[in-house]
Coordinates of C-alpha atoms and ligand atoms in Angstrom, one line a residue:
X1 CA 0.2 0.0 0.1
X2 CA 1.6 3.5 -1.1
X3 CA 1.9 6.3 1.1
X4 CA -0.9 8.9 1.0
X5 CA -0.5 12.4 1.7
X6 CA -3.1 14.8 2.1
X7 CA -1.6 17.8 0.5
X8 CA -3.7 20.4 1.3
X9 CA -2.3 20.0 5.3
X10 CA 0.7 18.2 4.6
X11 CA 0.3 15.7 7.2
X12 CA 1.1 12.1 5.8
X13 CA -1.2 9.7 6.8
X14 CA -0.7 6.2 7.0
X15 CA -4.3 4.8 5.9
X16 CA -5.1 1.3 6.8
X17 CA -4.9 -0.4 3.4
X18 CA -7.7 0.2 0.9
X19 CA -9.9 -2.7 0.1
X20 CA -8.9 -4.3 -3.0
X21 CA -10.4 -3.3 -6.1
X22 CA -12.9 -5.9 -6.9
X23 CA -11.3 -8.2 -10.1
X24 CA -11.8 -6.8 -13.4
X25 CA -15.0 -8.1 -15.7
X26 CA -14.0 -8.2 -18.9
X27 CA -14.5 -4.8 -20.4
X28 CA -17.7 -5.7 -22.6
X29 CA -20.0 -6.6 -19.6
X30 CA -19.4 -3.2 -18.2
X31 CA -21.4 -0.8 -19.4
X32 CA -19.8 2.4 -19.2
X33 CA -21.6 5.3 -17.5
X34 CA -18.8 7.9 -17.1
X35 CA -16.0 8.9 -19.2
X36 CA -12.3 9.6 -18.7
X37 CA -9.9 12.1 -20.9
X38 CA -6.7 11.0 -21.3
X39 CA -4.1 13.5 -22.8
X40 CA -0.7 11.9 -23.4
X41 CA 2.6 14.0 -23.4
X42 CA 6.2 12.5 -24.4
X43 CA 7.7 9.2 -25.3
X44 CA 5.6 5.7 -26.7
X45 CA 5.5 4.6 -22.7
X46 CA 3.1 7.4 -21.8
X47 CA 1.5 6.4 -24.7
X48 CA 1.3 2.7 -23.4
X49 CA 0.5 3.8 -19.9
X50 CA -2.3 6.3 -20.8
X51 CA -3.9 3.0 -22.5
X52 CA -3.3 1.0 -19.5
X53 CA -5.0 3.8 -17.3
X54 CA -8.0 3.4 -19.7
X55 CA -7.7 -0.6 -19.0
X56 CA -7.9 -0.1 -15.7
X57 CA -11.0 2.6 -15.9
X58 CA -13.0 0.4 -18.0
X59 CA -14.1 -2.0 -15.6
X60 CA -15.1 0.5 -13.0
X61 CA -17.5 1.8 -15.6
X62 CA -15.2 4.9 -17.3
X63 CA -15.3 5.0 -20.9
X64 CA -13.2 7.5 -22.9
X65 CA -14.0 10.6 -23.7
X66 CA -13.2 12.6 -26.9
X67 CA -12.5 16.3 -25.0
X68 CA -11.6 17.6 -21.5
X69 CA -15.6 18.8 -21.4
X70 CA -17.4 15.5 -21.7
X71 CA -15.1 14.1 -18.9
X72 CA -15.9 13.0 -15.6
X73 CA -12.2 12.4 -14.9
X74 CA -9.1 14.5 -17.0
X75 CA -5.7 12.9 -17.0
X76 CA -3.0 14.4 -17.9
X77 CA -0.1 12.3 -18.7
X78 CA 3.3 14.0 -18.3
X79 CA 6.3 14.4 -19.4
X80 CA 9.3 15.9 -17.8
X81 CA 12.3 15.0 -19.5
X82 CA 12.9 18.8 -21.3
X83 CA 11.8 22.2 -19.5
X84 CA 9.0 22.5 -22.0
X85 CA 7.3 19.5 -21.8
X86 CA 7.2 19.8 -17.7
X87 CA 5.9 23.3 -18.3
X88 CA 3.2 22.6 -20.9
X89 CA 1.5 20.7 -17.7
X90 CA 1.0 24.0 -15.6
X91 CA -0.3 25.6 -19.2
X92 CA -2.9 23.2 -20.0
X93 CA -3.8 22.7 -16.3
X94 CA -4.8 26.4 -16.3
X95 CA -7.4 25.5 -19.3
X96 CA -8.6 22.4 -17.5
X97 CA -9.9 24.6 -14.3
X98 CA -11.8 27.0 -16.5
X99 CA -13.2 24.1 -18.2
X100 CA -14.1 22.3 -15.1
X101 CA -15.7 25.7 -13.7
X102 CA -17.5 26.0 -17.0
X103 CA -19.0 22.7 -16.7
X104 CA -19.8 22.7 -13.3
X105 CA -21.6 26.3 -13.1
X106 CA -23.6 24.6 -16.0
X107 CA -24.6 22.2 -13.6
X108 CA -22.4 19.2 -15.1
X109 CA -21.2 16.6 -12.8
X110 CA -17.8 17.9 -10.7
X111 CA -14.9 16.6 -12.7
X112 CA -11.8 15.3 -10.9
X113 CA -8.6 16.3 -12.3
X114 CA -5.4 14.3 -12.1
X115 CA -1.9 14.4 -13.5
X116 CA -0.2 11.5 -13.8
X117 CA 3.8 10.1 -15.4
X118 CA 6.7 12.1 -14.6
X119 CA 6.2 15.3 -13.7
X120 CA 3.9 13.8 -11.0
X121 CA 6.5 11.9 -9.5
X122 CA 9.4 14.4 -10.0
X123 CA 7.0 17.0 -8.5
X124 CA 4.5 15.3 -6.4
X125 CA 3.1 17.6 -4.5
X126 CA 4.2 20.9 -5.6
X127 CA 2.0 20.3 -8.3
X128 CA -1.0 20.4 -6.0
X129 CA 0.4 23.7 -4.5
X130 CA 0.8 25.6 -8.0
X131 CA -2.1 24.1 -9.1
X132 CA -5.2 23.6 -6.6
X133 CA -7.6 22.4 -9.3
X134 CA -5.4 19.2 -9.2
X135 CA -7.2 15.9 -7.4
X136 CA -4.9 13.5 -8.0
X137 CA -1.3 13.0 -8.7
X138 CA -0.1 9.6 -9.4
X139 CA 3.5 8.3 -10.5
X140 CA 4.0 6.4 -13.0
X141 CA 4.1 3.1 -11.2
X142 CA 0.8 3.5 -9.5
X143 CA -1.8 4.0 -12.1
X144 CA -3.2 0.4 -11.4
X145 CA -4.4 1.8 -8.2
X146 CA -6.6 4.4 -9.9
X147 CA -9.9 2.8 -8.9
X148 CA -8.4 2.7 -5.3
X149 CA -7.7 6.7 -5.7
X150 CA -11.0 7.4 -7.2
X151 CA -12.7 5.8 -4.2
X152 CA -10.3 7.5 -1.4
X153 CA -11.5 11.0 -2.7
X154 CA -14.8 10.1 -2.9
X155 CA -14.2 9.3 0.9
X156 CA -12.2 12.5 1.8
X157 CA -11.8 16.2 1.2
X158 CA -8.1 17.1 0.0
X159 CA -5.9 15.4 -2.4
X160 CA -4.8 12.1 -3.1
X161 CA -1.2 11.1 -4.4
X162 CA 0.4 8.3 -5.0
X163 CA 4.2 8.1 -6.2
X164 CA 5.4 4.8 -4.7
X165 CA 7.8 2.8 -6.9
X166 CA 7.3 -0.8 -7.0
X167 CA 7.0 -1.6 -11.0
X168 CA 6.8 -5.0 -10.6
X169 CA 3.7 -5.3 -8.5
X170 CA 2.3 -2.8 -11.0
X171 CA 2.4 -5.1 -13.9
X172 CA 1.2 -8.2 -11.3
X173 CA -2.0 -6.0 -10.5
X174 CA -2.7 -5.3 -14.8
X175 CA -4.8 -7.3 -16.6
X176 CA -3.5 -8.6 -19.6
X177 CA -6.5 -8.4 -21.3
X178 CA -6.0 -4.8 -23.5
X179 CA -8.9 -3.0 -25.4
X180 CA -6.6 -3.0 -29.1
X181 CA -7.1 -0.1 -31.7
X182 CA -5.5 -1.5 -34.9
X183 CA -2.5 -3.8 -36.0
X184 CA 0.4 -2.4 -34.2
X185 CA 0.6 -2.0 -30.2
X186 CA 3.3 -1.2 -27.9
X187 CA 3.9 -3.6 -24.3
X188 CA 6.1 -2.3 -22.5
X189 CA 9.0 -4.9 -21.0
X190 CA 11.4 -3.2 -18.9
X191 CA 11.5 0.4 -17.0
X192 CA 13.6 2.8 -15.2
X193 CA 17.2 2.9 -16.3
X194 CA 20.4 2.8 -14.1
X195 CA 22.4 4.5 -16.5
X196 CA 22.6 8.0 -15.0
X197 CA 23.3 10.0 -18.0
X198 CA 23.8 13.1 -16.6
X199 CA 21.6 15.2 -18.8
X200 CA 18.8 13.1 -17.6
X201 CA 15.8 12.7 -15.4
X202 CA 14.5 9.4 -16.1
X203 CA 16.8 7.5 -14.0
X204 CA 14.9 9.9 -11.1
X205 CA 11.3 9.6 -12.3
X206 CA 11.1 6.0 -13.4
X207 CA 13.3 4.6 -11.1
X208 CA 15.9 2.0 -11.2
X209 CA 16.1 -0.9 -13.8
X210 CA 13.6 -3.4 -13.9
X211 CA 12.3 -5.7 -16.7
X212 CA 9.2 -7.7 -16.3
X213 CA 9.3 -11.6 -16.4
X214 CA 9.1 -13.4 -19.7
X215 CA 5.3 -15.4 -18.8
X216 CA 4.0 -12.3 -18.5
X217 CA 5.1 -10.6 -21.3
X218 CA 4.0 -13.4 -23.5
X219 CA 0.4 -13.8 -22.4
X220 CA -0.2 -9.9 -23.0
X221 CA 1.4 -10.5 -26.6
X222 CA -0.5 -13.6 -27.1
X223 CA -3.8 -11.6 -26.5
X224 CA -2.6 -9.0 -28.2
X225 CA -2.2 -11.6 -31.2
X226 CA -5.7 -13.4 -30.4
X227 CA -7.9 -9.4 -31.1
X228 CA -5.4 -9.2 -34.6
X229 CA -2.1 -7.1 -33.8
X230 CA 0.2 -7.7 -35.8
X231 CA 3.4 -5.7 -35.1
X232 CA 4.7 -5.2 -31.3
X233 CA 6.5 -2.7 -30.4
X234 CA 9.2 -3.6 -27.3
X235 CA 9.0 -0.7 -24.9
X236 CA 11.6 0.4 -22.3
X237 CA 13.8 3.5 -21.2
X238 CA 16.9 1.0 -21.5
X239 CA 15.1 -1.7 -23.3
X240 CA 17.9 -3.9 -24.9
X241 CA 19.2 -3.9 -20.6
X242 CA 16.3 -6.0 -20.7
X243 CA 17.1 -9.3 -18.5
X244 CA 13.6 -11.0 -17.5
X245 CA 13.1 -14.3 -15.4
X246 CA 12.0 -17.2 -17.5
X247 CA 9.2 -19.7 -16.2
X248 CA 12.7 -22.0 -15.7
X249 CA 14.5 -19.4 -13.4
X250 CA 17.1 -18.7 -16.2
X251 CA 17.3 -14.9 -17.3
X252 CA 16.9 -14.0 -20.6
X253 CA 18.5 -10.8 -22.5
X254 CA 16.4 -9.3 -25.4
X255 CA 18.0 -11.3 -28.0
X256 CA 16.3 -14.4 -26.6
X257 CA 12.8 -12.9 -25.6
X258 CA 12.9 -11.7 -29.5
X259 CA 13.7 -14.9 -30.6
X260 CA 10.8 -16.6 -28.6
X261 CA 8.4 -13.9 -29.3
X262 CA 8.7 -14.2 -32.4
X263 CA 7.2 -17.8 -32.3
X264 CA 3.6 -16.6 -31.4
X265 CA 0.8 -17.0 -33.7
X266 CA 0.0 -14.1 -35.8
X267 CA 2.5 -12.2 -34.9
X268 CA 4.7 -10.6 -37.9
X269 CA 6.8 -7.7 -36.6
X270 CA 9.2 -6.8 -33.7
X271 CA 10.6 -3.8 -32.8
X272 CA 12.2 -2.4 -29.5
X273 CA 13.0 1.0 -28.2
X274 CA 15.0 2.8 -27.0
X275 CA 18.3 1.3 -26.7
X276 CA 21.7 2.4 -25.2
X277 CA 24.8 1.3 -27.4
X278 CA 26.5 -0.3 -24.2
X279 CA 23.6 -2.8 -23.8
X280 CA 23.6 -3.9 -27.8
X281 CA 25.1 -7.6 -26.9
X282 CA 26.1 -10.0 -29.7
X283 CA 23.4 -12.0 -29.0
X284 CA 20.5 -9.0 -29.9
X285 CA 23.4 -8.1 -33.4
X286 CA 23.0 -12.0 -34.4
X287 CA 18.9 -11.5 -33.8
X288 CA 18.8 -8.8 -36.1
X289 CA 20.6 -10.8 -38.8
X290 CA 18.5 -13.8 -38.7
X291 CA 15.5 -13.5 -36.8
X292 CA 13.3 -11.9 -40.0
X293 CA 10.2 -10.9 -37.9
X294 CA 12.7 -8.4 -36.2
X295 CA 12.3 -5.1 -38.5
X296 CA 15.6 -3.5 -39.6
X297 CA 15.4 -0.5 -38.2
X298 CA 17.0 0.6 -35.0
X299 CA 17.0 3.6 -33.0
X300 CA 20.1 3.7 -31.3
X301 CA 21.0 7.4 -29.5
X302 CA 24.4 8.5 -30.2
X303 CA 23.6 11.9 -28.6
X304 CA 27.1 13.6 -29.3
X305 CA 29.8 12.9 -31.4
X306 CA 32.7 14.4 -29.4
X307 CA 34.3 11.7 -27.2
X308 CA 34.6 15.0 -24.2
X309 CA 31.1 15.6 -24.4
X310 CA 30.1 11.8 -24.3
X311 CA 32.7 11.5 -21.2
X312 CA 31.1 15.0 -19.6
X313 CA 27.5 12.9 -20.3
X314 CA 28.3 9.9 -18.7
X315 CA 27.3 7.8 -21.9
X316 CA 30.1 5.1 -21.1
X317 CA 31.7 4.9 -24.9
X318 CA 33.3 7.1 -27.4
X319 CA 32.2 8.2 -31.1
X320 CA 34.9 4.8 -32.3
X321 CA 33.2 2.5 -30.3
X322 CA 29.7 3.5 -31.1
X323 CA 30.9 3.8 -35.4
X324 CA 32.5 0.2 -34.5
X325 CA 29.2 -0.8 -32.8
X326 CA 27.5 0.4 -36.4
X327 CA 29.7 -1.8 -38.2
X328 CA 28.8 -4.5 -36.6
X329 CA 25.4 -4.2 -37.0
X330 CA 25.7 -3.6 -40.5
X331 CA 27.2 -6.9 -41.3
X332 CA 24.4 -8.7 -39.7
X333 CA 21.6 -6.6 -41.4
X334 CA 23.2 -4.8 -44.1
X335 CA 19.6 -3.2 -44.9
X336 CA 19.2 -2.2 -41.4
X337 CA 18.3 1.8 -41.0
X338 CA 19.6 4.0 -38.4
X339 CA 17.8 6.5 -36.0
X340 CA 19.2 8.6 -32.9
X341 CA 18.9 11.2 -30.4
X342 CA 20.7 14.1 -30.3
X343 CA 21.7 16.8 -27.5
X344 CA 23.0 19.7 -28.9
X345 CA 24.7 22.6 -25.8
X346 CA 25.3 20.0 -23.5
X347 CA 27.5 22.4 -20.8
X348 CA 30.9 22.6 -22.1
X349 CA 30.1 21.7 -26.0
X350 CA 32.5 24.0 -28.0
X351 CA 31.9 24.7 -31.9
X352 CA 34.5 21.9 -32.5
X353 CA 32.9 19.6 -30.4
X354 CA 29.8 20.4 -32.0
X355 CA 31.4 19.7 -35.9
X356 CA 31.9 15.9 -34.4
X357 CA 28.5 15.6 -34.0
X358 CA 28.0 17.0 -37.4
X359 CA 31.0 14.9 -38.6
X360 CA 29.6 11.8 -36.7
X361 CA 26.3 12.4 -38.7
X362 CA 27.8 12.3 -41.9
X363 CA 29.8 9.1 -41.4
X364 CA 26.8 7.1 -39.7
X365 CA 24.1 8.2 -42.2
X366 CA 20.6 8.1 -40.4
X367 CA 17.5 7.1 -41.7
X368 CA 15.6 9.2 -39.1
X369 CA 16.8 10.6 -35.6
X370 CA 15.2 13.6 -32.9
X371 CA 17.7 16.4 -32.3
X372 CA 17.2 18.7 -28.8
X373 CA 18.4 21.8 -27.4
X374 CA 20.1 20.6 -24.2
X375 CA 17.8 21.5 -21.0
X376 CA 19.1 21.8 -17.6
X377 CA 17.0 19.6 -15.3
X378 CA 17.2 20.5 -11.7
X379 CA 18.4 17.3 -9.6
X380 CA 20.6 15.9 -12.5
X381 CA 24.4 16.7 -12.1
X382 CA 24.5 18.2 -15.7
X383 CA 22.6 21.2 -14.0
X384 CA 25.5 22.2 -12.0
X385 CA 27.7 21.8 -14.6
X386 CA 30.0 24.8 -15.4
X387 CA 29.9 26.5 -18.9
X388 CA 26.5 26.7 -19.7
X389 CA 25.8 27.3 -23.7
X390 CA 24.0 30.2 -24.4
X391 CA 20.3 29.7 -25.7
X392 CA 20.9 31.3 -29.1
X393 CA 24.1 29.5 -29.5
X394 CA 22.1 25.6 -29.3
X395 CA 19.2 27.3 -31.3
X396 CA 22.1 28.1 -34.3
X397 CA 23.4 24.5 -33.8
X398 CA 20.5 22.6 -33.6
X399 CA 19.2 24.1 -37.1
X400 CA 22.2 23.4 -38.8
X401 CA 22.4 19.9 -37.3
X402 CA 18.2 19.6 -37.9
X403 CA 18.9 20.5 -41.5
X404 CA 21.5 17.8 -42.2
X405 CA 19.3 15.4 -40.5
X406 CA 16.3 16.3 -42.6
X407 CA 18.3 15.9 -45.4
X408 CA 19.2 12.3 -44.5
X409 CA 16.0 11.2 -43.7
X410 CA 14.7 12.3 -47.5
X411 CA 17.5 10.5 -49.2
X412 CA 17.2 7.6 -47.1
X413 CA 13.6 7.9 -48.2
X414 CA 14.2 8.5 -51.8
X415 CA 16.6 5.4 -51.6
X416 CA 13.6 3.3 -51.9
X417 CA 12.2 4.6 -54.9
X418 CA 11.7 1.6 -57.2
X419 CA 12.0 -1.0 -54.5
X420 CA 8.7 -3.6 -53.3
X421 CA 8.3 -3.2 -49.7
X422 CA 6.2 -4.9 -47.0
X423 CA 4.0 -2.4 -45.4
X424 CA 1.6 -3.4 -42.6
X425 CA -2.3 -1.8 -44.2
X426 CA -3.6 0.0 -41.0
X427 CA -6.5 2.4 -42.7
X428 CA -8.5 3.0 -45.6
X429 CA -7.8 6.8 -46.3
X430 CA -10.7 9.1 -45.0
X431 CA -9.6 11.8 -47.7
X432 CA -8.8 10.1 -50.8
X433 CA -11.4 7.6 -51.9
X434 CA -9.9 4.3 -52.3
X435 CA -6.6 4.6 -51.1
X436 CA -4.8 2.8 -48.2
X437 CA -2.4 3.8 -45.8
X438 CA 0.4 1.4 -43.7
X439 CA 3.7 1.5 -42.2
X440 CA 7.0 0.1 -44.1
X441 CA 9.6 -1.9 -42.1
X442 CA 11.2 1.0 -41.8
X443 CA 8.3 3.4 -40.0
X444 CA 7.2 5.9 -42.5
X445 CA 4.1 6.3 -43.2
X446 CA 3.0 4.6 -46.9
X447 CA 0.3 5.8 -49.1
X448 CA -1.3 3.5 -52.2
X449 CA -4.5 2.6 -53.7
X450 CA -6.1 -0.1 -52.9
X451 CA -9.6 -2.5 -51.5
X452 CA -10.3 -2.3 -47.5
X453 CA -9.9 -6.1 -47.9
X454 CA -6.3 -5.5 -47.2
X455 CA -6.7 -3.6 -43.4
X456 CA -4.5 -5.8 -41.3
X457 CA -2.5 -7.6 -43.7
X458 CA 1.1 -7.0 -44.6
X459 CA 1.2 -6.2 -48.8
X460 CA 3.9 -5.5 -51.0
X461 CA 3.9 -1.8 -52.4
X462 CA 6.5 -1.2 -55.2
X463 CA 7.4 2.8 -54.1
X464 CA 7.6 5.7 -56.5
X465 CA 7.4 8.5 -54.8
X466 CA 9.2 10.0 -51.3
X467 CA 9.1 13.0 -48.9
X468 CA 10.7 13.5 -46.0
X469 CA 8.0 11.9 -43.8
X470 CA 6.2 9.5 -46.2
X471 CA 6.5 7.1 -48.9
X472 CA 4.0 6.3 -51.9
X473 CA 3.7 3.4 -54.3
X474 CA 1.2 1.0 -56.0
X475 CA 0.4 -2.4 -54.7
X476 CA 2.6 -4.8 -56.3
Ligands
5AD501 N1 17.5 17.9 -22.4 C1 17.9 17.7 -23.7 N2 17.3 16.8 -24.3 C2 17.3 15.6 -23.4 N3 17.1 14.0 -23.4 C3 17.1 13.9 -22.8 N4 17.2 14.5 -21.2 C4 17.2 15.7 -22.0 C5 17.8 17.3 -21.3 N5 18.0 17.7 -20.3 C6 16.8 13.9 -25.0 C7 17.2 12.5 -25.3 C8 17.0 11.5 -24.8 C9 15.6 11.5 -25.4 C10 14.8 10.9 -25.2 O1 15.9 13.1 -25.1 O2 18.4 12.4 -26.5 O3 17.9 10.0 -25.6
SF4_502 FE1 18.3 8.4 -19.4 FE2 18.6 6.4 -21.5 FE3 20.8 7.9 -20.5 FE4 19.2 6.2 -19.0 S1 20.2 5.6 -20.7 S2 19.8 8.1 -18.3 S3 17.0 6.9 -19.6 S4 19.7 9.2 -21.3

């Protein structure tokens, strides 16, 4: 049982354990009488967590609302990775306060406002102080307790806060019966991080590295496959550090897990994100070569090209080590496309260091990438480093880097013109009659003409045109 803090009085009250929520009946048996609106910020794991919060609320009668105005509960599932992301939450809470007041003035049912995710974990009671409209604060490891928290809120005045860390307890409590939307799904297999890169809040907001047991992951993916899911993206803050317990008591790495998941009937495609170069072991590299269901696309963040900056970031490898690793991965799977994250303007980054990043990008060649200006995160070692880089210098560096990355992305997409590639058809275009939309192995959205019966299947498409973000072609 987590600590319950009555944030109004700042008095810690250790409540007796609340009665466990009744075992969830299947969603179809429970008519939705109330509505929840969940707004998700940040990474794919937050997308997954939001889906799971909806799953947890369905058995107690909550259906999804299309907007905050229609909702009995509004949940902001927040991101703390950069300052901008965290600040967005407070401006959104201002808007929600107005929506809540309007709804209640019109005689509507009261609205409960919850802040979940990493801002909740990092800032806790501070949120309820800055935004008194907030009724509940729950960290990423406690969303399975939502029904309990709602019941508690109904019993007491004040605000409810749950920010315990027990990742495995959360997964034990969650039902594997998930609502499915489409043919591709995320599955969290690992959470937290022990790497402590000096810029990053994740080890503080998501806690230490924890891997879900193999059996639990297999059960969740089997259930998804039974509902028609064909593509699974395995999620973790540091997913290739996966070391989960198998049924026979042994510990499996990610390569072994992927080979096993590839045997599940109906699953045609597997992906994983996000990885750390230091955890790319031989077995996982080999799996890229011999496991045909593992997609030829790898997100492997480099962050910076200068060894001095990599060291200051505590990444634990040099640029040459990264480059050699990429060479080994490409030797195992020559058609692999690479993606990365980059940070410009880390404290102490000189023009020369930044040129090392530009050179690294030129040398490696990425199919896509994310890049950011360094954002000071209080509580991380980077925040206290001397030689913080001025904002205008960061902006100029980011613009140059993003130009280069955009050019590489377009070139990569254009290199597919004339090739016939498999595409998982996701839906029928709402705008162009007769057009289908799907995802290529390299994740680009792909448009082509075809019948609605192809939705949910993998078809071959000959690519005829390519832009920066999408491809188009003809059924082959
Ligand atoms: N400032 C800027 N970017 C950051 N990232 C993580 N922390 C920070 C920060 N403080 C980026 C990294 C990471 C991605 C998820 O976000 O590139 O890989
Ligand atoms: Fe953050 Fe990733 Fe570094 Fe972990 S490995 S501290 S999640 S950037």
